[in-house]
Coordinates of C-alpha atoms and ligand atoms in Angstrom, one line a residue:
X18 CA 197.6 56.6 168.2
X19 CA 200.8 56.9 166.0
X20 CA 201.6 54.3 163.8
X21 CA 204.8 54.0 162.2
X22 CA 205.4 52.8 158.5
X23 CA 206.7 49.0 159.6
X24 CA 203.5 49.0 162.1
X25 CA 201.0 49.9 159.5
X26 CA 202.6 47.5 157.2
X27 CA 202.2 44.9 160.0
X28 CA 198.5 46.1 159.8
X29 CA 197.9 46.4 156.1
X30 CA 199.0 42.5 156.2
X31 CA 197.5 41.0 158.8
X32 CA 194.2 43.3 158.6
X33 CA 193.1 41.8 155.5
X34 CA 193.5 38.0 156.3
X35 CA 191.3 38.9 159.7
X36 CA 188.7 40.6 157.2
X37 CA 188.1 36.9 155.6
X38 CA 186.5 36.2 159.0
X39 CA 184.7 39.3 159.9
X40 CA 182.8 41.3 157.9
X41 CA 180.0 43.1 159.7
X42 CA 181.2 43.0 163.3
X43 CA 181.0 45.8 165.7
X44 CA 185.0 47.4 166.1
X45 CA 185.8 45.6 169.3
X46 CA 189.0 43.9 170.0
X47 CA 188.8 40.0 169.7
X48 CA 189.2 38.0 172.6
X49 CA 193.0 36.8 173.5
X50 CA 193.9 33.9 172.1
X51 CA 194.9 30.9 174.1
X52 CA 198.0 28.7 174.0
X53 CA 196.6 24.9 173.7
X54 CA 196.5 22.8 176.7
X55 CA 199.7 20.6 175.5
X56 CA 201.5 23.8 173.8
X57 CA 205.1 22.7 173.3
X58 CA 207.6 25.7 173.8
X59 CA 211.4 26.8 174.7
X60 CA 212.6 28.9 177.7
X61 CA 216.1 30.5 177.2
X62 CA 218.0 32.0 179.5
X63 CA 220.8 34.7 179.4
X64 CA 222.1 33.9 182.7
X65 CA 223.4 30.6 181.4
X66 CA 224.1 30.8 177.4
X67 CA 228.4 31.2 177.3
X68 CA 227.8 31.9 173.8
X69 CA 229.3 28.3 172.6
X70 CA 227.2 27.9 169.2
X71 CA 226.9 24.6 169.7
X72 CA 223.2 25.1 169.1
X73 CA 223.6 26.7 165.8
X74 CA 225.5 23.8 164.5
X75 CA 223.0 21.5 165.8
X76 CA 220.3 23.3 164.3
X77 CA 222.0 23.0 160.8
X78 CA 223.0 19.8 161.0
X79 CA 218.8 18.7 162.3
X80 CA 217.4 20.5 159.3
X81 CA 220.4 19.9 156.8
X82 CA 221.3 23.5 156.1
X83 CA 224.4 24.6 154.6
X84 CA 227.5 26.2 156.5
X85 CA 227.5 29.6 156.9
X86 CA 230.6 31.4 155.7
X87 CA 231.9 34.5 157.3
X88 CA 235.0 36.3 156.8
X89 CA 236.9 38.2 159.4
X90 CA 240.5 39.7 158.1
X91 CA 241.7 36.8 155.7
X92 CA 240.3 34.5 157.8
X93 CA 237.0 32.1 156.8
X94 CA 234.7 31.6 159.3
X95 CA 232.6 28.4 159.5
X96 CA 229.3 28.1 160.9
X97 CA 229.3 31.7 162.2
X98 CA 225.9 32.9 160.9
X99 CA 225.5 36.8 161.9
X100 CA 221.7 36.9 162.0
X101 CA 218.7 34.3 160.8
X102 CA 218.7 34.0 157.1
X103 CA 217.9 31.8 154.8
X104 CA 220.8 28.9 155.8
X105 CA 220.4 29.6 159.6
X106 CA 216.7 29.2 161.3
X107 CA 218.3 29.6 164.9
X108 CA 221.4 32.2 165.4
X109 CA 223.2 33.4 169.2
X110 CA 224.7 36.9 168.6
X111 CA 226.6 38.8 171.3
X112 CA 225.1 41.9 172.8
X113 CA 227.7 44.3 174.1
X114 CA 226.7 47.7 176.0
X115 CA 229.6 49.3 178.2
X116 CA 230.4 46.4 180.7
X117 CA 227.0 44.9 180.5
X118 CA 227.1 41.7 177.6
X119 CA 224.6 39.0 176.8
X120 CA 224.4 36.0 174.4
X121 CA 220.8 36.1 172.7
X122 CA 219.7 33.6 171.4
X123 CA 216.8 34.1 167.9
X124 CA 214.8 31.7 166.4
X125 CA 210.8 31.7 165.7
X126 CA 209.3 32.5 169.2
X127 CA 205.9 30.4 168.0
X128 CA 203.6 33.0 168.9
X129 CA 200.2 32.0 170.5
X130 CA 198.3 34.3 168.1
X131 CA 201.0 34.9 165.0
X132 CA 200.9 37.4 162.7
X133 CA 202.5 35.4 159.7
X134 CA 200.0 32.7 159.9
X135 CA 197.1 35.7 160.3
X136 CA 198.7 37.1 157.1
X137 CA 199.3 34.1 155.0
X138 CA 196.3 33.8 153.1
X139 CA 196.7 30.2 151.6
X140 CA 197.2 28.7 155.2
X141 CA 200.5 27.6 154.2
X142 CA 202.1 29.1 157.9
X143 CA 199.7 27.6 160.5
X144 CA 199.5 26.7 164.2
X145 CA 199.7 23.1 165.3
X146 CA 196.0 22.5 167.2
X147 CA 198.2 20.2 169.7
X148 CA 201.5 21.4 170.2
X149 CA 200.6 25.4 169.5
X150 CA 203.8 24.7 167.0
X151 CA 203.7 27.7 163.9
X152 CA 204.3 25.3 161.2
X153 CA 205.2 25.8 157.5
X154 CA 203.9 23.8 154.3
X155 CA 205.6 25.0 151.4
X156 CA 203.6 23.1 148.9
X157 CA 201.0 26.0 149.4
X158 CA 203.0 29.2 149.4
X159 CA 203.3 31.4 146.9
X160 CA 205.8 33.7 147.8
X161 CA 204.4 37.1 148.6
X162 CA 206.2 37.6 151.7
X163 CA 203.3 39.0 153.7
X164 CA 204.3 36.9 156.8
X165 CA 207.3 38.4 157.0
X166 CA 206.1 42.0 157.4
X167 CA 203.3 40.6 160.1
X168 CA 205.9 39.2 162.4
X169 CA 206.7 41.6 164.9
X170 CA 210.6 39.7 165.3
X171 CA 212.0 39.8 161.9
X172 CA 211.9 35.8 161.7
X173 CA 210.4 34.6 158.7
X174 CA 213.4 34.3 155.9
X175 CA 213.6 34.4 152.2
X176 CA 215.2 31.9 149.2
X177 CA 216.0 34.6 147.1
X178 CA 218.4 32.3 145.4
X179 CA 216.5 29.8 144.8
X180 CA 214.0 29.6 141.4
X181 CA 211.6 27.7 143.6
X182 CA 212.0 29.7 146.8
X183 CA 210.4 28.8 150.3
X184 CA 210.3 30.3 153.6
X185 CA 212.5 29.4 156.3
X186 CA 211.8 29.3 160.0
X187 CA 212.0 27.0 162.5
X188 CA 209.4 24.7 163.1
X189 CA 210.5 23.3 166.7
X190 CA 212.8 20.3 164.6
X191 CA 209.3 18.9 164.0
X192 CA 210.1 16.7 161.5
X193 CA 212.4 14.4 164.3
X194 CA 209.7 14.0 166.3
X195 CA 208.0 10.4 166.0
X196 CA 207.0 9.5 169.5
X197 CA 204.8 10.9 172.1
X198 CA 206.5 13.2 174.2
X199 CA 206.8 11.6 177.7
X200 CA 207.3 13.3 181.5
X201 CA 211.0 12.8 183.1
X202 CA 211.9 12.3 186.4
X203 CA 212.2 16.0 186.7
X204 CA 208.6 16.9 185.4
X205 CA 209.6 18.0 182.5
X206 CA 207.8 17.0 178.8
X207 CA 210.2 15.6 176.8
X208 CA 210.7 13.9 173.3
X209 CA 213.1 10.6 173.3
X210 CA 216.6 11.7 172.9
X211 CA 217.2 12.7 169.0
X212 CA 213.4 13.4 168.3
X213 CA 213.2 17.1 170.8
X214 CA 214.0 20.7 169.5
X215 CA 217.9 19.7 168.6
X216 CA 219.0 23.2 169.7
X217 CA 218.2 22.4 173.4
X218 CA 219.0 18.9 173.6
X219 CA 222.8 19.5 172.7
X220 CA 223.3 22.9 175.3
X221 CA 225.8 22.0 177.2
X222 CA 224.7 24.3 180.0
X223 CA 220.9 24.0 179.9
X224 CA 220.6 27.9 178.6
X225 CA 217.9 26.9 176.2
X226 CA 215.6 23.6 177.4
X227 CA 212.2 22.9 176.0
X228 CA 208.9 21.6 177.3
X229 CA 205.2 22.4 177.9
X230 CA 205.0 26.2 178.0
X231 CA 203.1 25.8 181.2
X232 CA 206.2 23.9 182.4
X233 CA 208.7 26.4 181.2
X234 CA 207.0 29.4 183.0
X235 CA 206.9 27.8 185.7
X236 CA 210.2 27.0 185.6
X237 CA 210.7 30.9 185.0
X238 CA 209.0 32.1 188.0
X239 CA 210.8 29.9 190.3
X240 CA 214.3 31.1 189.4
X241 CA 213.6 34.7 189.6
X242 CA 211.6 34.4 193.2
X243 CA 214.6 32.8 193.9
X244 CA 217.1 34.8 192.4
X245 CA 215.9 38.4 193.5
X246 CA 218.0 41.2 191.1
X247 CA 219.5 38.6 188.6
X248 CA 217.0 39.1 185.9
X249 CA 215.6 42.0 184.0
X250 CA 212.4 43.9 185.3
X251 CA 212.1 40.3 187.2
X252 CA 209.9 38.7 184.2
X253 CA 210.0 36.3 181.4
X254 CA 209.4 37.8 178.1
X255 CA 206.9 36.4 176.8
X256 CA 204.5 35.2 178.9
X257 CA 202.2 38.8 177.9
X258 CA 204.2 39.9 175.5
X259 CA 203.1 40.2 172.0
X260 CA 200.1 38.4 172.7
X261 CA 201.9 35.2 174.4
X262 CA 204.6 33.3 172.6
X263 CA 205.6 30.0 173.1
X264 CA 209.4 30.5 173.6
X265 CA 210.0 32.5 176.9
X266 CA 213.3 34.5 177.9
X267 CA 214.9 35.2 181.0
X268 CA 217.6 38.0 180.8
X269 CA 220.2 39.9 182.6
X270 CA 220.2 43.2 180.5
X271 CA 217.3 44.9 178.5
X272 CA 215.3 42.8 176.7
X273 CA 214.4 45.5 174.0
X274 CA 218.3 45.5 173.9
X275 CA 218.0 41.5 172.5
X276 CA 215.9 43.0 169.9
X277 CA 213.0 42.0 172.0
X278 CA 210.2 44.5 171.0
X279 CA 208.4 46.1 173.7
X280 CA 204.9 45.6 171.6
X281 CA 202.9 45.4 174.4
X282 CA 200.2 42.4 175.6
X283 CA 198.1 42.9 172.2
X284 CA 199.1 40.1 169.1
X285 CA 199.6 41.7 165.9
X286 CA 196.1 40.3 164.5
X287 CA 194.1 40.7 167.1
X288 CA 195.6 45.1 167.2
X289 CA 194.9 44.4 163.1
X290 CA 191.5 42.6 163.3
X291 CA 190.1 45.6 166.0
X292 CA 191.6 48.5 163.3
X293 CA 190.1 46.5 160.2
X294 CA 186.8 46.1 161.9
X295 CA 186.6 50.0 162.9
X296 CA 187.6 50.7 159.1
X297 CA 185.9 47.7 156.7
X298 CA 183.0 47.0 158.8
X299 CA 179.9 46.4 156.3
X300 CA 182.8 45.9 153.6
X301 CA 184.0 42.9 151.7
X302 CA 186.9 44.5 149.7
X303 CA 189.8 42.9 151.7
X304 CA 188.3 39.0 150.5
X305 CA 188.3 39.9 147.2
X306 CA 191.9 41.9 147.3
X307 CA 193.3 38.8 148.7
X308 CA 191.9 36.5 146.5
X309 CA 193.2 38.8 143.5
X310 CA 196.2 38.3 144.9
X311 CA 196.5 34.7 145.3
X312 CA 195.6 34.6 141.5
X313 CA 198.4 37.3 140.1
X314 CA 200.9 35.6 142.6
X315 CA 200.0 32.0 141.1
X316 CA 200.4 33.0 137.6
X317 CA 203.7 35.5 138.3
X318 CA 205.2 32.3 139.9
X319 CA 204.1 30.0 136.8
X320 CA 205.6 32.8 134.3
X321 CA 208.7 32.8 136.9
X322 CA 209.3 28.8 136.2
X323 CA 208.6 29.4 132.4
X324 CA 211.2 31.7 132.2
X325 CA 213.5 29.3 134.1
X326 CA 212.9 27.1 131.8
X327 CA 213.5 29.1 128.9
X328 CA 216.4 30.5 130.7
X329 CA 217.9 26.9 130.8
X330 CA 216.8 26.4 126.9
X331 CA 219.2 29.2 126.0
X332 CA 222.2 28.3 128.2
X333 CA 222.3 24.4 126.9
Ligands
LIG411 S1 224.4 25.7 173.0 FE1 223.5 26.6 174.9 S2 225.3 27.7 175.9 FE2 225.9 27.3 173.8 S3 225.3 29.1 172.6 FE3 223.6 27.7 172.4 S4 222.2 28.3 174.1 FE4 224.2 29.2 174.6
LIG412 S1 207.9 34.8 165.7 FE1 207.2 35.5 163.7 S2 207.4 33.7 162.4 FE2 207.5 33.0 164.5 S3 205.3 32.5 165.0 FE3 205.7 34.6 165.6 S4 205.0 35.8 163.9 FE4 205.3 33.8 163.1
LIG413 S1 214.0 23.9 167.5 FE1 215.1 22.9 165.8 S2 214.8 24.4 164.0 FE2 214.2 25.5 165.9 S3 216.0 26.6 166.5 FE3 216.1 24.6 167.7 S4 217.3 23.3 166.4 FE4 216.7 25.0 165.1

């Protein structure tokens, strides 16, 4: 098996947070891991995104994020955000191939098994037990990245401008949700208006909608049996792939093109935990890196507030 440098990264991360769980197994692949019963999830769909935005400036305006400023010519551009950063936790770019085009849509996908939680060693990324939700507590993290070289879609973002810098991702507008979700007239699982996924519940054309996952795929399947030819290798993305994520696509043109990855049916730490078992098996040395980790990266990040501070000494 080849493994290129990004993949063996992805393993290096993930392969030592499995190894806290496993130290004398035989090298056998875990069993897949299983969305939960009420897994909350999106479905998007190519077909129907015109490309409005609307959904970015929702999503900034639900989890107060600052405008993104792009320039084209001598022009400013407001709210334009070219690709998930720090500022922008969802983000539609425009895929152009010949005459084929597509909207795509990116945000956190909410993986059923993900790699950034596998690889964050102080729990601070973790998966909601009800809603399957990857969630993020910042009070916890301590800045060393690793979650963003075990997610196989580039999500997890950075605050390198900020002293006390966080991860950004989003966390399904979470924080708006403060009733139980309850089933419409059309069977769908829904939070009361302002408390859902804000992305979805301002699409004016019903490209991105949220609900169970069970729902959503569901939903999937029924439009391509009864759309024959309209969508890609006539599948959702995401149902297998990568292990099973929570947010599902449906797509006219490659979905590899979408910067989809074609990763195959295996999560990231359950291809991690089977290549750490065949190599640490009888071995402890993963714990104890991690945990000498954990201690340099809580006293760099004390020395990086102590220099703040001194730094702000100096410049009064
Ligand atoms: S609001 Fe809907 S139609 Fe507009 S860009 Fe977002 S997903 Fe596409
Ligand atoms: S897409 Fe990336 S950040 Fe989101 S849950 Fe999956 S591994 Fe984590
Ligand atoms: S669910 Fe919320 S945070 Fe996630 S992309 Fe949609 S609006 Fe943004």
């Amino acid at each position: 098996m080849s493994v290129d440098r990004r993949s063996a990264l992805k393993i290096i991360a993930t392969g030592g947070a499995a190894a806290a769980a496993t130290t004398a197994l035989p090298a056998v692949a875990s069993a897949r891991k299983e969305a939960p019963p009420g897994a909350m999830g999106m479905l998007y769909d190519t077909t129907l995104c015109i490309g409005c935005k609307t959904c970015v400036v929702a999503c900034k305006q639900a989890n107060d994020l600052p405008q993104s400023v792009g320039h084209i010519a001598d022009s400013q551009l407001y709210d334009a955000p070219l690709d998930l950063d720090a500022d922008t936790k969802n983000v539609i770019k425009l895929y152009k191939d010949g005459q084929r085009e597509s909207y795509m849509k990116s945000q956190c996908m909410h993986c059923i098994d993900p790699g950034c939680a596998a690889a964050c060693m102080l729990h601070s990324l973790h998966k909601n037990e009800t809603t399957g939700i990857v969630e993020y507590d910042p009070q916890y993290c301590v800045g060393c990245r690793y979650c963003q070289m075990a997610c196989n879609f580039g999500v997890p973002k950075y605050e390198f401008n900020k002293l006390s810098a966080k991860i950004v991702k989003c966390e399904y507008c979470r924080h708006r949700q403060k009733d139980a979700a309850v089933q419409t007239a059309a069977g769908l699982t829904h939070y009361p208006l302002g408390q859902g996924p804000a992305c979805c519940e301002v699409c004016p054309r019903g490209a991105v909608i949220y609900g169970t996952r069970d729902e959503l795929i569901a939903i999937a399947k029924q439009r391509v049996a009864e759309n024959p030819g309209r969508y890609i290798e006539d599948r959702a993305y995401g149902i297998e792939d990568a292990g099973g994520t929570q947010v599902v696509y449906l797509a006219h043109v490659p979905f590899a093109a979408l910067g989809l990855p074609e990763v195959g049916p295996e999560s990231t730490p359950n291809l991690a935990n089977t290549v750490q078992q065949g190599i640490y098996t009888g071995f402890i040395a993963p714990v104890v890196l991690y945990g000498a980790l954990a201690v340099v990266m809580f006293r760099n990040r004390g020395s990086r507030g102590k220099d703040a501070e001194r730094r702000g000494e100096a410049g009064r």
